[in-house]
Tab-separated table of C-alpha atoms and ligand atoms in Angstrom:
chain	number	residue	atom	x	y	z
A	1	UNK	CA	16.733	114.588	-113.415
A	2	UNK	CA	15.299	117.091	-111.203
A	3	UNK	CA	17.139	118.509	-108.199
A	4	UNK	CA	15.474	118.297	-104.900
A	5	UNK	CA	14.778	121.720	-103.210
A	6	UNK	CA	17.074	122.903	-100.147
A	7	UNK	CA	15.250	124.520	-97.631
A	8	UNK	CA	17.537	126.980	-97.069
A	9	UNK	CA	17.573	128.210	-100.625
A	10	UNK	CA	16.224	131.768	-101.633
A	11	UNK	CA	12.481	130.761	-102.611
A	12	UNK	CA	11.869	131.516	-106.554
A	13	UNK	CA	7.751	131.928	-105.921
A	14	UNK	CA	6.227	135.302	-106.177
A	15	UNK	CA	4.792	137.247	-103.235
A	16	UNK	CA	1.989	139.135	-104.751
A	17	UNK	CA	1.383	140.459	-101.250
A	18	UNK	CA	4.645	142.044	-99.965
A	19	UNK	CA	4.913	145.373	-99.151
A	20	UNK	CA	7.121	146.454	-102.071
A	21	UNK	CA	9.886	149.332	-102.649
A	22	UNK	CA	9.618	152.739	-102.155
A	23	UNK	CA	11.820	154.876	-104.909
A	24	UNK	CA	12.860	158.717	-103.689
A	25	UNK	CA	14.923	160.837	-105.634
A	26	UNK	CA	16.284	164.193	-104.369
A	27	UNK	CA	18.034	166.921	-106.579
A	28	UNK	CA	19.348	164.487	-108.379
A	29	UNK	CA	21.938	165.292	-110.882
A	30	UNK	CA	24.319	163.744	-113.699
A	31	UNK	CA	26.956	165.455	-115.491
A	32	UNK	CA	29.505	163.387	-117.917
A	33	UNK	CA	33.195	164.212	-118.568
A	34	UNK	CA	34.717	167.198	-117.045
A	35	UNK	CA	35.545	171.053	-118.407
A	36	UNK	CA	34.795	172.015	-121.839
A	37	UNK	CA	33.790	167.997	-122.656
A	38	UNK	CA	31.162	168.198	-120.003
A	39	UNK	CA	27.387	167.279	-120.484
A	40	UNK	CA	24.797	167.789	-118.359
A	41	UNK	CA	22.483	164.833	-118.453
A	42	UNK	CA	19.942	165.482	-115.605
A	43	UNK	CA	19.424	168.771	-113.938
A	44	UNK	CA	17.785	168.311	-110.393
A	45	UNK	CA	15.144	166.118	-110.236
A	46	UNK	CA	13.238	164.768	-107.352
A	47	UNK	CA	10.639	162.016	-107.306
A	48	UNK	CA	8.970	159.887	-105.239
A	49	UNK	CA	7.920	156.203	-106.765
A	50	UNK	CA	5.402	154.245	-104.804
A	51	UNK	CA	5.775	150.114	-104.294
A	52	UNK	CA	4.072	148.723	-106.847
A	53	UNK	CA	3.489	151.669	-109.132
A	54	UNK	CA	3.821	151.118	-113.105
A	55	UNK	CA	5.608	154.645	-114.000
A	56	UNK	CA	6.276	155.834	-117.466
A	57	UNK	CA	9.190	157.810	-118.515
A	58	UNK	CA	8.789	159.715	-121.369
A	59	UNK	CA	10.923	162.163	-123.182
A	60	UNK	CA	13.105	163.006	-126.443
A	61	UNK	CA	16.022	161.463	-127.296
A	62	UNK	CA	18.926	162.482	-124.821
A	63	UNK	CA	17.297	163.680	-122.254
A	64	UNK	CA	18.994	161.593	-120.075
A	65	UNK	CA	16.101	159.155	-119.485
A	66	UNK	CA	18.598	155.720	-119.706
A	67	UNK	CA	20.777	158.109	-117.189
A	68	UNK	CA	18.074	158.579	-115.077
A	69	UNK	CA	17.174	154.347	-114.943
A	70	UNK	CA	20.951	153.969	-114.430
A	71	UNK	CA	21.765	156.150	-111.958
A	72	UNK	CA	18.282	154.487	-110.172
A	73	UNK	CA	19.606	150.685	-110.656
A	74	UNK	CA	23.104	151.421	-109.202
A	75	UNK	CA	24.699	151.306	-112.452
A	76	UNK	CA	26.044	154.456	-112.375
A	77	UNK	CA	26.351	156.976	-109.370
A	78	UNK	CA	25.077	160.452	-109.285
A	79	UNK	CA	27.027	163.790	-109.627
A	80	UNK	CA	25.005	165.269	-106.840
A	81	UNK	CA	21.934	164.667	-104.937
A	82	UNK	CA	20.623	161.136	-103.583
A	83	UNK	CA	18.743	158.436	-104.556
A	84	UNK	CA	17.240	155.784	-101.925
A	85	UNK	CA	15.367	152.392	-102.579
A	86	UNK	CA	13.729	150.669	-100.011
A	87	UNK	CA	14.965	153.235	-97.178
A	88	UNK	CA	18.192	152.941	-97.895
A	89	UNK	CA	20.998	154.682	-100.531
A	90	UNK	CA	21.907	153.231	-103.613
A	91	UNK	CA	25.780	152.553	-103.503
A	92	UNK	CA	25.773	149.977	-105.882
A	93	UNK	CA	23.708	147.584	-107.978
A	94	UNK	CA	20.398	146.814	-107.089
A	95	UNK	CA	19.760	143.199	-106.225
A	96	UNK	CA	16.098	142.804	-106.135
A	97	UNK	CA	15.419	144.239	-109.879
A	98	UNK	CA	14.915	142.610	-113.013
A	99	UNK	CA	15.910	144.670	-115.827
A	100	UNK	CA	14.990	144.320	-119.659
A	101	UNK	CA	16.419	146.222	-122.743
A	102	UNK	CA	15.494	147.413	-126.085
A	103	UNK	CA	18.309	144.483	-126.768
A	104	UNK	CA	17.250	141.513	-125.442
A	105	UNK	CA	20.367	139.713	-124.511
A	106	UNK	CA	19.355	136.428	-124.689
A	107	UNK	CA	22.131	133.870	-124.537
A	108	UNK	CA	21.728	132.075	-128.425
A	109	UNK	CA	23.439	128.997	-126.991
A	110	UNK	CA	20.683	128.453	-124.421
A	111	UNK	CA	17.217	127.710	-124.775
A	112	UNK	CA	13.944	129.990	-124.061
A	113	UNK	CA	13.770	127.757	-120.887
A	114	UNK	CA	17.917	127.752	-120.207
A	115	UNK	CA	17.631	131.352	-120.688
A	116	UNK	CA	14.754	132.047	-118.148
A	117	UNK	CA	16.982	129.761	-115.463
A	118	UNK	CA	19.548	131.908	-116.032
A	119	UNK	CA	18.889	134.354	-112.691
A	120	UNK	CA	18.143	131.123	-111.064
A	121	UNK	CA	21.694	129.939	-111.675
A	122	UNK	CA	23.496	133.210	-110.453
A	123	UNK	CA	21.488	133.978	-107.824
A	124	UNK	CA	21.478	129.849	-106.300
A	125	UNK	CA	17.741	129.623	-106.003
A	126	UNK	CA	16.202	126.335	-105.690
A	127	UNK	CA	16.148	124.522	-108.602
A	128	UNK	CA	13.205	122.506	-108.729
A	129	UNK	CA	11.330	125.711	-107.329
A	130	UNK	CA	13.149	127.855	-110.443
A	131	UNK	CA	11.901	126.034	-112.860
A	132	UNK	CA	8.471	125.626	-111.989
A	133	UNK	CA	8.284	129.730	-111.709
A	134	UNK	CA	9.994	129.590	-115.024
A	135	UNK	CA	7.308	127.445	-116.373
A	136	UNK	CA	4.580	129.850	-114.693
A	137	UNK	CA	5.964	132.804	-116.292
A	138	UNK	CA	5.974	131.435	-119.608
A	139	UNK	CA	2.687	130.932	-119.414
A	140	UNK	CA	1.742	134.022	-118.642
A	141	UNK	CA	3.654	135.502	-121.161
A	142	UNK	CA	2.237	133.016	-123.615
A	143	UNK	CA	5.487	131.219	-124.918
A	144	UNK	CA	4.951	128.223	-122.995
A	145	UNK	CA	5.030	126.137	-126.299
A	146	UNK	CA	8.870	127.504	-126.957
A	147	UNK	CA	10.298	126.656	-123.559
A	148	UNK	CA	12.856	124.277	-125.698
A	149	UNK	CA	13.390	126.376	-128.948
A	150	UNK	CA	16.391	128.649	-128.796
A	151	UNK	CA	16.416	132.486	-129.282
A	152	UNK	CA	17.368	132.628	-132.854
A	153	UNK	CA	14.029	130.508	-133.754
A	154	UNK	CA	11.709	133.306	-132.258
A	155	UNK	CA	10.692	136.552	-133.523
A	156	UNK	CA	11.762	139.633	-131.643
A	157	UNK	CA	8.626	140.046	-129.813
A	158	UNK	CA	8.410	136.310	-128.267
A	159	UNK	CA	12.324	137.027	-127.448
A	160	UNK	CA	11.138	140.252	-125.438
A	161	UNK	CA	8.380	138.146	-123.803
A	162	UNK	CA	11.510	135.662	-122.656
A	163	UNK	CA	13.870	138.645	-121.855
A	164	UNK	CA	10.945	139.766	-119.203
A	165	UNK	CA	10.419	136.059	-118.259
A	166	UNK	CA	14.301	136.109	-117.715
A	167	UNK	CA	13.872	139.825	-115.611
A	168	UNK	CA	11.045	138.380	-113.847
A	169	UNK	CA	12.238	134.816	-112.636
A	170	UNK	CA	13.635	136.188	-108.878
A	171	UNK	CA	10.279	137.382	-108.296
A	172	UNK	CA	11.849	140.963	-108.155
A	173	UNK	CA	10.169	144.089	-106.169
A	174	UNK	CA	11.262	146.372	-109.412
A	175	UNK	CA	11.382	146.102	-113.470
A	176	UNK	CA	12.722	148.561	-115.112
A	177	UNK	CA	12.872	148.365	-118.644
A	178	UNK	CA	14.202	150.536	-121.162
A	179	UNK	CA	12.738	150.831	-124.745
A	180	UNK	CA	12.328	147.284	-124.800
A	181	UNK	CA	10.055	147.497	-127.612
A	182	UNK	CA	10.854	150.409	-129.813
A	183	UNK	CA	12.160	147.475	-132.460
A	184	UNK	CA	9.246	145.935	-132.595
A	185	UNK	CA	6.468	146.323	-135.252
A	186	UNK	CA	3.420	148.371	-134.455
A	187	UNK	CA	0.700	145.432	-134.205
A	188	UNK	CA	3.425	143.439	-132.075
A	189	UNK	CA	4.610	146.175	-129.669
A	190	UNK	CA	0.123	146.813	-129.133
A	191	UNK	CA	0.210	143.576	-128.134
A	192	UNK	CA	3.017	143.774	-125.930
A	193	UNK	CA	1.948	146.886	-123.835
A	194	UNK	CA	-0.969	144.378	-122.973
A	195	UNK	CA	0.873	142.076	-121.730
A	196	UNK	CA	3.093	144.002	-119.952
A	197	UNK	CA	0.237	145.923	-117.954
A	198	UNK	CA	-1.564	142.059	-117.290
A	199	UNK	CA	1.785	140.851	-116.088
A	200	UNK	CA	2.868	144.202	-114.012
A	201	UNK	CA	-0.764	143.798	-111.756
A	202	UNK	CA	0.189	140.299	-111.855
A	203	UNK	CA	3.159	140.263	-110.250
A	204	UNK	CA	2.756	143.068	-108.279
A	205	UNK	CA	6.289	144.617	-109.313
A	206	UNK	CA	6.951	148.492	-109.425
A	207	UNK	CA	7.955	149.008	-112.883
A	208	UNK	CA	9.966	152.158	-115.052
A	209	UNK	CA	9.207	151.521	-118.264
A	210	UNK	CA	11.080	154.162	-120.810
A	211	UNK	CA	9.842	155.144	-123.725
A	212	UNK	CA	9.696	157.479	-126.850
A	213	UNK	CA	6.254	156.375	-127.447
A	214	UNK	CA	3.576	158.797	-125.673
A	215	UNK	CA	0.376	155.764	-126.701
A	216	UNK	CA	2.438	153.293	-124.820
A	217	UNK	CA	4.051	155.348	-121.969
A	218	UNK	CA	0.358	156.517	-121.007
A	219	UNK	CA	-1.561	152.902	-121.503
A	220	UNK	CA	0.700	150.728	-119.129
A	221	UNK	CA	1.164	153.311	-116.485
A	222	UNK	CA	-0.513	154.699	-113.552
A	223	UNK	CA	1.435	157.394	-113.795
A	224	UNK	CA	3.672	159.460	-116.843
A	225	UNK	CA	7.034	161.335	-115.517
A	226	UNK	CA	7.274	163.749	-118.492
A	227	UNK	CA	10.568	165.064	-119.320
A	228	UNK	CA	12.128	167.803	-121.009
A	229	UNK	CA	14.744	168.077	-123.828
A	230	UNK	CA	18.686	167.980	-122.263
A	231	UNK	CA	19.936	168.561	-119.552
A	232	UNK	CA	16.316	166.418	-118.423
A	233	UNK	CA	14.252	167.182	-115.934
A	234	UNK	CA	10.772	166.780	-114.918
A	235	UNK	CA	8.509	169.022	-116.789
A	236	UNK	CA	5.395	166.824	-115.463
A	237	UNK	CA	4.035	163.907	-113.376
A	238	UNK	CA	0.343	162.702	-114.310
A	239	UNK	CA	-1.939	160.196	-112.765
A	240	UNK	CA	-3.068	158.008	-114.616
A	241	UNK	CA	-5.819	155.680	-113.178
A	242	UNK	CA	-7.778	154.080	-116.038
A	243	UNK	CA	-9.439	150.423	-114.379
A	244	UNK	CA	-7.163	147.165	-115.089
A	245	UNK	CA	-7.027	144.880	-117.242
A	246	UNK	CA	-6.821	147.720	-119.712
A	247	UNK	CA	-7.670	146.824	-123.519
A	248	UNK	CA	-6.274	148.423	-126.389
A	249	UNK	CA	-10.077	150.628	-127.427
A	250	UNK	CA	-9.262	152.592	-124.127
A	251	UNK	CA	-6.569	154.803	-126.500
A	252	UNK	CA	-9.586	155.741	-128.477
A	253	UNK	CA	-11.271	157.059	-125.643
A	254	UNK	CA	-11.546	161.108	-125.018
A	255	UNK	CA	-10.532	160.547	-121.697
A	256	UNK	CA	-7.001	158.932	-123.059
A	257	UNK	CA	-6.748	160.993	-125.657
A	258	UNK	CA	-6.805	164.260	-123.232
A	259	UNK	CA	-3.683	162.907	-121.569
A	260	UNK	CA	-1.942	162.188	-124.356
A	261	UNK	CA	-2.553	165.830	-125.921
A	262	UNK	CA	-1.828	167.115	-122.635
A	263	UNK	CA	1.920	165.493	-122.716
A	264	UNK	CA	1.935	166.569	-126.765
A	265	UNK	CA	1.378	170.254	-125.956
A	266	UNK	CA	4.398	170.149	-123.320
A	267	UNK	CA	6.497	168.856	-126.012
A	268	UNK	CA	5.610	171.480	-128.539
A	269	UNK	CA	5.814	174.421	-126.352
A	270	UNK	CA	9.481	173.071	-124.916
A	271	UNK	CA	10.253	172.594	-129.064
A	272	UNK	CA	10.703	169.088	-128.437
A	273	UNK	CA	7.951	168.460	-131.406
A	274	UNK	CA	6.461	170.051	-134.079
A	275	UNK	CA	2.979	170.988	-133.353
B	1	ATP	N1	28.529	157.247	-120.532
B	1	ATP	C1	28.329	158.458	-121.046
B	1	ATP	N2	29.355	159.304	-121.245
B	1	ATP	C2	29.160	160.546	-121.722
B	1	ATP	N3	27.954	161.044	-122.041
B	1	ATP	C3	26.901	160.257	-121.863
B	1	ATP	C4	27.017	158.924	-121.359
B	1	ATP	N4	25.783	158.373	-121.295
B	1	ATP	C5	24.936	159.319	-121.731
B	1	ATP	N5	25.594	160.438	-122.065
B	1	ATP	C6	24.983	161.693	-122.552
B	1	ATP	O1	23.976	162.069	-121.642
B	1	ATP	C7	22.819	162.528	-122.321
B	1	ATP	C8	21.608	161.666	-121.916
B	1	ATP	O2	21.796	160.342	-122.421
B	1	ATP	P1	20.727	159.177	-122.213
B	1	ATP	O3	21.272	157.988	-122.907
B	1	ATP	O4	20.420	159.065	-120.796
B	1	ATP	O5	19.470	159.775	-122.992
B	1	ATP	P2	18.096	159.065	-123.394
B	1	ATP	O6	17.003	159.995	-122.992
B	1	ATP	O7	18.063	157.687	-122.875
B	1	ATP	O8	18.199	159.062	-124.995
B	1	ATP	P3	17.529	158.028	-126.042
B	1	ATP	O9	16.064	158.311	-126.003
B	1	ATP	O10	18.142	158.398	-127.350
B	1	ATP	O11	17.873	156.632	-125.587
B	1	ATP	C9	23.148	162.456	-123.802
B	1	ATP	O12	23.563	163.725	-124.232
B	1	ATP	C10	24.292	161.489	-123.881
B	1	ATP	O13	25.144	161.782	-124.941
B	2	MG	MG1	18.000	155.811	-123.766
């Protein structure tokens, strides 16, 4: 049985129109531990993230890049420097953002459909409204058919496709997601930077997607922070403004290509990669 919808409920719809969240970041810094133990994670960086921007993160391993999303969603404060969303300072957990890992966390003991409700529940939306959005977003991410199979029956890219369903559910100004597909298999993680680019214009979301992978980090974005080897910082910021819906021949185009040597060759000369 279906509950009726309270009026006075958070709506679960999306607003494709809202103005969205402005991300600024200034001299921001992380160290961990203290004295001799101490590692700098970030040296200063400051950025400004438009609403509604996709934005790549790309970088080697332990450059602070999961840090840098942290200290962004309010998981984890700064060591100096600030960081404001929407206007205002993060001092604490961002509400209005959907997050997805390279882990998907679904819950085995719910189904795909019990695990895209599960924001719903937490947050008290209206239920009738929830699941209706849940059913839309399944859709779109083309797993409509496994609303009632549980996690364990799907492979690891239709769980990632329910793990953003899941993220995406509160209709959310911001998605970050980090590495969420650097388990996957190379023709299933092509197939999911599609998707993820047709569902960020979609939904209208600003999204940090973190990556190792240059190919992906430069086809879902508009833009590519580029960052250095540890302590991280920003070594460069490119535009990226290749027409949507993008399709997968655009990475065989010179014009791609350039951008993606163009991050290489920062790479090389910091002696993040081989040349
Ligand atoms: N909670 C923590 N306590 C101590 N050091 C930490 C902590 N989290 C991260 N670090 C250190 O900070 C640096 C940056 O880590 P981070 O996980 O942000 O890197 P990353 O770029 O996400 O790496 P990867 O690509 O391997 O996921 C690393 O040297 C790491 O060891
Ligand atoms: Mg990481």
């Amino acid at each position: 049985m279906t509950e009726p919808d309270r009026d006075h409920s958070p709506t679960a719809s999306p607003a494709p129109s809202r103005p969205g969240t402005t991300i600024e970041l200034e001299r921001v810094t992380k160290v961990y531990g203290a004295g001799a133990l101490a590692v700098q994670a970030l040296s200063p960086i400051s950025v400004t993230l438009a609403p509604g921007q996709a934005v790549s993160v790309v970088g080697p391993s332990g450059c602070g890049k999961s840090t840098l999303m942290r200290l962004i969603a309010g998981l984890e404060a700064p060591s100096s420097g600030t960081i404001r969303v929407g206007g205002r300072p993060v001092a604490g957990p961002l509400e209005d953002l959907g997050i997805v890992f390279q882990r998907d966390l679904l819950l085995d003991w719910r189904d795909v459909l019990g695990n895209v409700l599960l924001p719903a529940e937490i947050k008290g939306l209206a239920p009738a409204a929830a699941r209706r959005r849940a059913a839309g977003l399944l859709a779109e991410l083309g797993v409509e058919r496994f609303a009632g199979h549980y996690p364990w029956q799907l492979s690891g890219g239709m769980r990632q496709r329910v793990a953003i369903a899941r993220a995406l559910l509160p209709s959310p100004t911001l998605m970050f997601l980090d590495e969420p597909f650097s388990a996957l298999d190379a023709m299933t993680r092509d197939q999911m930077n599609v998707l993820l680019q047709q569902v960020q214009s979609a939904e209208h979301v600003t999204t940090l997607l973190i990556t190792h992978s240059i190919l992906e980090a430069v086809f879902v974005a508009d833009r590519v922070l580029v960052m250095s080897g540890r302590p991280g910082t920003l070594l460069d910021d490119i535009a990226v403004d290749f027409p949507r819906p993008r399709r997968l021949s655009l990475r065989e185009t010179p014009e791609f290509s350039a951008i993606v040597r163009r991050i290489r060759e920062q790479f090389v000369r910091t002696g993040d990669l081989v040349g």
